[in-house]
Coordinates of C-alpha atoms in Angstrom, one line a residue:
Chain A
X216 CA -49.0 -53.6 28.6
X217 CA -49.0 -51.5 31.9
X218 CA -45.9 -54.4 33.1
X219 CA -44.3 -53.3 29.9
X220 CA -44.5 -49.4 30.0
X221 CA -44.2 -49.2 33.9
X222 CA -41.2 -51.9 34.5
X223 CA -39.0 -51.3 31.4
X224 CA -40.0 -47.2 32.3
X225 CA -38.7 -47.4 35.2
X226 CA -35.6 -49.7 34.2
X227 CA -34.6 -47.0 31.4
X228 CA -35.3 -43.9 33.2
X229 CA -31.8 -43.1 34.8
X230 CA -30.5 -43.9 31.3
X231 CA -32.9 -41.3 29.7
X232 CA -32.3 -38.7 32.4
X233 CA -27.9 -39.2 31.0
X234 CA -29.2 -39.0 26.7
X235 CA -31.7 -35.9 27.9
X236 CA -29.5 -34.1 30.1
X237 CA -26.1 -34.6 27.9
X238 CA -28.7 -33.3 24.7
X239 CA -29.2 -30.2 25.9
X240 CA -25.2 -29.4 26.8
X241 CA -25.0 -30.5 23.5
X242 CA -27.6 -28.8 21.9
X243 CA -25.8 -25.2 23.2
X244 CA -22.9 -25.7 22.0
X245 CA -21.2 -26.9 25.9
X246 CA -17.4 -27.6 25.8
X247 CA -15.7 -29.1 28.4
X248 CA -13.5 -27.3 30.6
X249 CA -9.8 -26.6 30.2
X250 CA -7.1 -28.8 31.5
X251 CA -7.0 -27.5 34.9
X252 CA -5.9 -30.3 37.3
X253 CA -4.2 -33.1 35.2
X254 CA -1.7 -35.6 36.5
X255 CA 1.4 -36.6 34.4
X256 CA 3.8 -39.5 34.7
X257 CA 6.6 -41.2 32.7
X258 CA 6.6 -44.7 32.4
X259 CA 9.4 -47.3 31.5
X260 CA 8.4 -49.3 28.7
X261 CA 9.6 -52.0 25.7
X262 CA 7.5 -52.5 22.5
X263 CA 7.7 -55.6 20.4
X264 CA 8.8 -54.6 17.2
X265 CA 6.1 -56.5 15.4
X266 CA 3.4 -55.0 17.0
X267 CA 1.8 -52.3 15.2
X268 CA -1.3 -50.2 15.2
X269 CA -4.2 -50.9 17.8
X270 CA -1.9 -53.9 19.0
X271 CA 0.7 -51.7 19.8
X272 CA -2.0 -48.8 21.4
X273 CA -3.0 -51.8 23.5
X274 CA -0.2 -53.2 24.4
X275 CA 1.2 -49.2 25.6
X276 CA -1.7 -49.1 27.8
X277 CA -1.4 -52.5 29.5
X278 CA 2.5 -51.6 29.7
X279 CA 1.3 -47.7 31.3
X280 CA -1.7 -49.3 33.8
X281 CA -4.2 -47.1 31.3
X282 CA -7.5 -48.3 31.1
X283 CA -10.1 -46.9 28.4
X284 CA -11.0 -46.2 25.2
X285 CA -8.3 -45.7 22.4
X286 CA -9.9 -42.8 21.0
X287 CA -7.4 -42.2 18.5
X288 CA -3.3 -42.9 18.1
X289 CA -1.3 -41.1 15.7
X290 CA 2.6 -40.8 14.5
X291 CA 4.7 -38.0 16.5
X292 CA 8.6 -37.3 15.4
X293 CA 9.5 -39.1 18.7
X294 CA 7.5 -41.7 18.6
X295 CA 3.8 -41.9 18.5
X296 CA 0.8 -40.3 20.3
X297 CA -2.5 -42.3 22.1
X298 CA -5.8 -40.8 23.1
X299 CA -7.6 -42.5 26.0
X300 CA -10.8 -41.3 27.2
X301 CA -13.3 -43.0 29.8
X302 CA -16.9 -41.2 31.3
X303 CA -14.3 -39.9 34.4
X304 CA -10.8 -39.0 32.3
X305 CA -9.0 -38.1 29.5
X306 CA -5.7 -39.5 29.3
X307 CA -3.0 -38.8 26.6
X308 CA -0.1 -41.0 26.3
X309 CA 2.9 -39.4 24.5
X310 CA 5.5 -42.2 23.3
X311 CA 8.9 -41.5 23.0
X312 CA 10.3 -44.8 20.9
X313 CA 13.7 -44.1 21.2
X314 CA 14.1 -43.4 24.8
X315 CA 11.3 -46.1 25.2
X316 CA 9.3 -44.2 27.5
X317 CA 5.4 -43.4 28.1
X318 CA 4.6 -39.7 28.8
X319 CA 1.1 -40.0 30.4
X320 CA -1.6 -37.5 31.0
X321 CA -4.7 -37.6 32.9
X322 CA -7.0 -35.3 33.2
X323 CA -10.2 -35.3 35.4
X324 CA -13.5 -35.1 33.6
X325 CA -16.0 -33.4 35.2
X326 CA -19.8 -34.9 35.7
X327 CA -21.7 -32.6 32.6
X328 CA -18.1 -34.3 30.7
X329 CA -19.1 -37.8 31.8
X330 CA -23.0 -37.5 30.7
X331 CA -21.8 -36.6 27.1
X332 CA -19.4 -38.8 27.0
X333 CA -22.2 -41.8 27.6
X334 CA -24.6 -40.0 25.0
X335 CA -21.8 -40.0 22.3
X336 CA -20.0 -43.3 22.5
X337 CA -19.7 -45.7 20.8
X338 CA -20.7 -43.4 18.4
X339 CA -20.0 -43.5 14.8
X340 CA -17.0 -41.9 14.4
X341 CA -13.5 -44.1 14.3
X342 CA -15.5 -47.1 13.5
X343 CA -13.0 -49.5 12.7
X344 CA -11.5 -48.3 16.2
X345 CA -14.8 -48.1 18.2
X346 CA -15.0 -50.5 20.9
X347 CA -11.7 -51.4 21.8
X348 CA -12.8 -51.6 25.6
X349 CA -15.4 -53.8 27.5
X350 CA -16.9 -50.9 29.0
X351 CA -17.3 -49.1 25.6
X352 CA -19.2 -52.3 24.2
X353 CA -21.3 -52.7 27.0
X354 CA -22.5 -49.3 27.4
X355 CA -23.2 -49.7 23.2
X356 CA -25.4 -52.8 24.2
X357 CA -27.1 -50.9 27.1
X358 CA -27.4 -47.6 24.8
X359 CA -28.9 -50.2 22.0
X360 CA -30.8 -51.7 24.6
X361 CA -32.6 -48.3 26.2
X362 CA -33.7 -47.7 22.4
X363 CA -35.9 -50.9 22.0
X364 CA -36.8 -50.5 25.4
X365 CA -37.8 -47.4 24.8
X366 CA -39.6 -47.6 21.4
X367 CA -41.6 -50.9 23.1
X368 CA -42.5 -48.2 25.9
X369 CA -43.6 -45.8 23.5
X370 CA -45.8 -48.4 22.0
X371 CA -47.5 -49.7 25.1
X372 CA -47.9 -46.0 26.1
X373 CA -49.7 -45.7 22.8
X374 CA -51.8 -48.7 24.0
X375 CA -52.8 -47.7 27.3
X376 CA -54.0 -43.8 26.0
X377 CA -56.4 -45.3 23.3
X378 CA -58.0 -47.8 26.6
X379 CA -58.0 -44.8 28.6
X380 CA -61.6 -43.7 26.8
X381 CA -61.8 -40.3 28.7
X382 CA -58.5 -38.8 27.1
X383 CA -59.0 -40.3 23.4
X384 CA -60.3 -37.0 21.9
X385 CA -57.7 -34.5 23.9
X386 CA -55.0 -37.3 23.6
X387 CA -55.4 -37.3 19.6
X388 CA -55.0 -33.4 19.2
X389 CA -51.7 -33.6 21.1
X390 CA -50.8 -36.7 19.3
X391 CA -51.7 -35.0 16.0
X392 CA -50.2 -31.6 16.9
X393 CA -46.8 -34.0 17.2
X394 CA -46.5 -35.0 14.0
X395 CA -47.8 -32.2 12.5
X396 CA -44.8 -29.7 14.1
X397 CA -42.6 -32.5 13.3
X398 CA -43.2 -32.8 9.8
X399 CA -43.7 -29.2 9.4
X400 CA -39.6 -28.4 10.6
X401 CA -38.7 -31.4 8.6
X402 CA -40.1 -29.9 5.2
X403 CA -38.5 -26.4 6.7
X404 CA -35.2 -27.8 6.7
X405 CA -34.6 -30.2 4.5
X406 CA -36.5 -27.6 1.4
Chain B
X853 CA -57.8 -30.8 54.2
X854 CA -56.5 -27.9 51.2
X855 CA -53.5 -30.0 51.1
X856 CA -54.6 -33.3 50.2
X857 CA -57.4 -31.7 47.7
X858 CA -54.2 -29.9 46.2
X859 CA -52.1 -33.2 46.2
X860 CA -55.5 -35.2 44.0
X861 CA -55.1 -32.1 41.5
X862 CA -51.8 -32.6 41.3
X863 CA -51.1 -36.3 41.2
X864 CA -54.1 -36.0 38.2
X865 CA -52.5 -33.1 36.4
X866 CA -49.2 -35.5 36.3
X867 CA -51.5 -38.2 34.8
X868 CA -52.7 -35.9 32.1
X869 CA -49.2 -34.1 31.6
X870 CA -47.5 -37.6 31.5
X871 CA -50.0 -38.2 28.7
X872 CA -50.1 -35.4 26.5
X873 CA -46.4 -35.0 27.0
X874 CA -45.9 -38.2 25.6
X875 CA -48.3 -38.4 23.0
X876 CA -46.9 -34.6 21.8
X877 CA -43.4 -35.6 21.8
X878 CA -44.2 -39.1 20.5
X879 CA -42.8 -38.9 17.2
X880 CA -39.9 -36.8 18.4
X881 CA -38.7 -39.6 20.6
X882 CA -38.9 -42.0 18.3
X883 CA -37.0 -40.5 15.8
X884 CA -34.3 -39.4 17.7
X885 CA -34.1 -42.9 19.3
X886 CA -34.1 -44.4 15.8
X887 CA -31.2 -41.9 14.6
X888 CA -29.2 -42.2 17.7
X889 CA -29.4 -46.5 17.3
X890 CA -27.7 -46.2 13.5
X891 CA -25.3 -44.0 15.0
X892 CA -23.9 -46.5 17.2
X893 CA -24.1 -49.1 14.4
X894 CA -22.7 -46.8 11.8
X895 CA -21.6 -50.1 9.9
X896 CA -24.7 -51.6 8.9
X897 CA -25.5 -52.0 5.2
X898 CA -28.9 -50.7 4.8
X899 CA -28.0 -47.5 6.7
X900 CA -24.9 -46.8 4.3
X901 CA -25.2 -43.0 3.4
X902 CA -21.5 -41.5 2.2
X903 CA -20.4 -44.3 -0.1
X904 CA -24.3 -43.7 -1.2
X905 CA -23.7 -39.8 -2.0
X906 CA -24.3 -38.2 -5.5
X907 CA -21.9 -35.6 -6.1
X908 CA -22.6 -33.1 -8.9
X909 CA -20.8 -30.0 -9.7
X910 CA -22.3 -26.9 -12.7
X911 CA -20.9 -23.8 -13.4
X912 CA -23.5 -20.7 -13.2
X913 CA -23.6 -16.9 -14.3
X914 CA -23.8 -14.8 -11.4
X915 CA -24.5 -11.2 -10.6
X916 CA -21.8 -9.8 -8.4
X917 CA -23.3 -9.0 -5.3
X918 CA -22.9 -5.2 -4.0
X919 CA -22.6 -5.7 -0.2
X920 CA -19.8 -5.3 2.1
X921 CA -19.9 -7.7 5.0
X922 CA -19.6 -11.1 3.8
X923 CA -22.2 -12.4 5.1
X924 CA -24.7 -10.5 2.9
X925 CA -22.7 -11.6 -0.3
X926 CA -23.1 -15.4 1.0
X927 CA -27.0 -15.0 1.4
X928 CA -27.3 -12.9 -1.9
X929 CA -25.8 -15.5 -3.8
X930 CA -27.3 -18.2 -2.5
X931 CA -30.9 -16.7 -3.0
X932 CA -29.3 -15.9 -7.1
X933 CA -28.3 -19.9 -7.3
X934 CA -31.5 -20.8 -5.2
X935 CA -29.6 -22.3 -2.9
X936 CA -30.4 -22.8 1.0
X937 CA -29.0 -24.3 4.4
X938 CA -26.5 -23.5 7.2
X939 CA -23.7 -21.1 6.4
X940 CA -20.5 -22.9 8.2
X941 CA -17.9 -21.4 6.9
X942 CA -17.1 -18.2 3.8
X943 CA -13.5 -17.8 3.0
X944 CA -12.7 -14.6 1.3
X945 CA -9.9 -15.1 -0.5
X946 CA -7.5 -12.7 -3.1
X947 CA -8.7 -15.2 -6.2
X948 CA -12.1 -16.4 -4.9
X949 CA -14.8 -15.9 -2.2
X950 CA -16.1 -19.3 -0.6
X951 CA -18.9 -20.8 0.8
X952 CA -19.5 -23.8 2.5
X953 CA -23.1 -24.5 3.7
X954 CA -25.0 -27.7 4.5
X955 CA -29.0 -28.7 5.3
X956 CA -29.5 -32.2 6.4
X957 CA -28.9 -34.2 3.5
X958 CA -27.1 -31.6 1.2
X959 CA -23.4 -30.4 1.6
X960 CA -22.7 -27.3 -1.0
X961 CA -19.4 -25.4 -2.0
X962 CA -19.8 -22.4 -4.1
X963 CA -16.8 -21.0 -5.4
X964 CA -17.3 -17.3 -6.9
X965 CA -14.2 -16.2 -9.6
X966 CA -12.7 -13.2 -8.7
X967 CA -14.5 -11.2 -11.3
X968 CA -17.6 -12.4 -9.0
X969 CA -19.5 -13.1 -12.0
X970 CA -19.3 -17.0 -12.1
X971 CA -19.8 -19.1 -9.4
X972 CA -18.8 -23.2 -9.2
X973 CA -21.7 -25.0 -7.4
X974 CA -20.0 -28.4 -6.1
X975 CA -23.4 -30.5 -4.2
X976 CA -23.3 -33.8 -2.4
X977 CA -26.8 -34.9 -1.7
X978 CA -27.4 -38.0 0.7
X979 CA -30.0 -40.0 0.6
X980 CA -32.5 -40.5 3.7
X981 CA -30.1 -42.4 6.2
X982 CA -27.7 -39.6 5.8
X983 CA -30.8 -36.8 6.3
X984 CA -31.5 -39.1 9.6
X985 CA -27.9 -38.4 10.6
X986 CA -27.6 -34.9 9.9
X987 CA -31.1 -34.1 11.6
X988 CA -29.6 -35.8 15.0
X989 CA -26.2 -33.9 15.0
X990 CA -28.6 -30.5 13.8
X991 CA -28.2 -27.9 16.8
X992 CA -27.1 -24.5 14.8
X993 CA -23.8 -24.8 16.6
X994 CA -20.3 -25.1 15.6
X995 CA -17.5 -27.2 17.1
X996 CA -16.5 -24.9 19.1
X997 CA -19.7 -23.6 20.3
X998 CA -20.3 -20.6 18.6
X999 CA -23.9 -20.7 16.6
X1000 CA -23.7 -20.9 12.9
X1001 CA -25.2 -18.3 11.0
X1002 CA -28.7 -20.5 11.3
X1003 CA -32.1 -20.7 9.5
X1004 CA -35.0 -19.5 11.6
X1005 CA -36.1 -23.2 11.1
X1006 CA -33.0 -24.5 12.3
X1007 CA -33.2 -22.7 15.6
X1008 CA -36.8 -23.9 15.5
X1009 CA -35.3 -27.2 15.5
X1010 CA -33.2 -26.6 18.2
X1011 CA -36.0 -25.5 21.0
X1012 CA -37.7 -28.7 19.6
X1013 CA -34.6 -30.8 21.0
X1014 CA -34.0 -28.9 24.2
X1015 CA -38.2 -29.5 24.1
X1016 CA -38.2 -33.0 23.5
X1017 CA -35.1 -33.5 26.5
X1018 CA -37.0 -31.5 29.1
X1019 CA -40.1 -33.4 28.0
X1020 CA -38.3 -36.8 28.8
X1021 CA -37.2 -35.5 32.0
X1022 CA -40.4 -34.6 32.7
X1023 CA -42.2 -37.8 31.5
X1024 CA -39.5 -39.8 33.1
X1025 CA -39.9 -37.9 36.9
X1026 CA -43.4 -37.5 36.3
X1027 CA -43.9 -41.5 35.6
X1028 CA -41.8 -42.2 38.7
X1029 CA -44.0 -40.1 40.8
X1030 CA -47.2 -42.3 39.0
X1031 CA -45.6 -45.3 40.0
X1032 CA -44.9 -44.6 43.6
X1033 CA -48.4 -44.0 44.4
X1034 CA -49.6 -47.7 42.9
X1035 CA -48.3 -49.5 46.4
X1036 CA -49.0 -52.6 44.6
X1037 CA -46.3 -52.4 42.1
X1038 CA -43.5 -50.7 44.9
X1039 CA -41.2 -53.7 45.0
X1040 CA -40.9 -55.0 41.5
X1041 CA -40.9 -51.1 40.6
X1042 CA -37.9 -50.6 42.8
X1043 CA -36.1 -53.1 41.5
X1044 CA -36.9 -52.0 37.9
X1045 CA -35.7 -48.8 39.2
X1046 CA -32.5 -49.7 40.9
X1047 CA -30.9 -51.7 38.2
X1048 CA -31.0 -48.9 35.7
X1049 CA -29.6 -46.4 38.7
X1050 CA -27.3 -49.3 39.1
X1051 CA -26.1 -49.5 35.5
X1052 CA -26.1 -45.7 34.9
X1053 CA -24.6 -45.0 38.3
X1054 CA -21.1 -47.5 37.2
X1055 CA -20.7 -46.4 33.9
X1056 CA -20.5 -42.4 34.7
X1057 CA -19.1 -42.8 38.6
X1058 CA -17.2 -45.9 38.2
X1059 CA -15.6 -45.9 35.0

């Protein structure tokens, strides 16, 4: 039980530093900064006509060198309109069908930018969409992954307190006071 | 001499903090770990909440409320329709005055006529998965970062997450500095240690 908690601690600590760090941005309201430094650059491109919808996102973004996440894609009067994002950019790719060219824009993310990214994605938005990229899936294992970890953590922590004789009593007010205030807010705000 | 008596109380201090910090936040944890897992699995059946909704709307008698700021309306009419949650939104409008207000699990609409004396109460209540998703997203923020016009228990809810982060951070550096003075378990530990730095350090400096 100490393997458990101390090993798989240590394994999911960096991970719990990004979900604690990006939760408090979060929690105040933190939006990232404007565009300040973004590139941009037209690319030359030919779309199969019978390509359509993520297909066609994809195929845009192999054609354009763009590798991420399609956040979103949507129709524009010149074509049609792709949201990339990555922990370290956000791209936007502006089609123009008839003059079959890629408008593309990449803006910088900054570090506090990359941290929320990792806490929100996959996510549950755009679900049908969601995990489009490698990265995105694997970061959705290791995000799944740092959740067992960390509930088998919690358990083993719960273990080693009640062993640990001297700290029982003091140990079970704080435990107690826990899910007391817990319950307490929960009542408060769901009443 | 002073120093190293000062370092003992310190390195048993951690102990006890790693401890109670733990056991106090236990159940916070948890639950946002729980949340945060159907979040990224947002398709699984038994978690289902919006095609799960019951949606209801009634018509009430109201007392038009004598305030001026709009704000003051909104909170007298919800206290007449015994109503409560966040405000996000009132939209005073020439042929109606609007609110839109949520609590985890509920989402209301109250629509006042303009004669202000009947008021259109359309509710969508979710059932526990959806109060499980609310409560993570819950910071008594907007969008755009301005703060809603939030419940005292809602802001109560918020120290509790900024509470339960620095707790982790503290938990998690506090652990580290428990580990590194158990020589015996240095190696294996680093490891441990390195492979999540590893991990994290790709996906935000890499990517």
């Amino acid at each position: 039980m100490r393997g458990i908690h101390l090993y798989m601690g240590l394994f999911i600590s960096p991970f719990l530093v990004i979900f604690a760090v990006s939760a408090i941005l979060l929690n105040h309201g933190w939006r990232a900064p404007g565009a300040a430094s973004a590139t941009h650059g037209q690319v030359a491109i030919s779309l199969p006509e019978r390509l359509k919808d993520i297909d066609r996102a994809e195929e845009v973004l192999r054609q354009t060198n763009v590798v991420g996440e399609i956040d979103f894609f949507h129709d524009t009067p010149e074509g049609f309109r792709i949201l990339v994002s990555r922990p370290s950019s956000k791209i936007t790719i502006d089609v123009n069908l008839a003059a079959k060219t890629a408008d593309v824009e990449d803006r910088p993310a900054t570090l506090a930018e990359g941290l929320v990214y990792l806490h929100k994605y996959p996510g549950p938005h755009n679900a049908n969409l969601r995990g489009n990229w490698l990265f995105t899936r694997l970061w959705g294992f290791l995000a799944d992954g740092t959740v067992y970890l960390l509930l088998l953590v919690l358990v083993a922590g719960l273990y080693l307190w009640l062993t640990f004789t001297s700290e029982r009593i003091v140990g079970l007010v704080f435990l107690a006071a826990g899910g007391l205030s817990f319950a307490i807010i929960m009542v408060s705000l769901i009443r | 001499m002073f120093f190293r008596s000062l370092l003992v109380r310190c390195v048993v201090w951690n102990q006890k903090l790693h401890i109670y910090a733990g056991l106090y936040l236990l159940v916070f944890v948890g639950f946002f770990a729980f949340s945060g897992l159907l979040l990224n699995h947002s398709k699984w059946e038994f978690a289902q909440f919006w095609p799960n909704r019951r949606e209801s709307t009634a018509e009430f008698p109201v007392k038009k409320p004598d305030f001026t700021s709009d704000l003051a309306k909104a909170h007298d009419l919800m206290g007449q329709l015994g109503l409560s949650g966040e405000i996000n939104q009132i939209m005073a409008k020439v042929d109606s005055f609007e609110i839109h207000l949520n609590k985890p699990g509920e989402i209301d609409t109250v629509t006042v006529n303009p004669a202000g004396d009947r008021a259109t109460v359309k509710q969508i209540k979710l059932n526990v998965w959806g109060v499980l998703n609310s409560l993570h997203h819950l910071t008594g923020v907007e969008g755009d970062g301005q703060p809603t016009h939030c419940r005292p228990a809602t802001w109560i809810w918020s120290l509790f997450v900024d509470a339960t982060s620095i707790g982790l951070l503290a938990l998690a550096f506090g652990g580290l500095w428990m580990w590194y003075q158990r020589p015996v378990s240095r190696i294996l530990g680093l490891i441990a240690l390195l492979l999540g730095v590893l991990c994290c350090g790709f996906f935000l400096l890499c990517l």
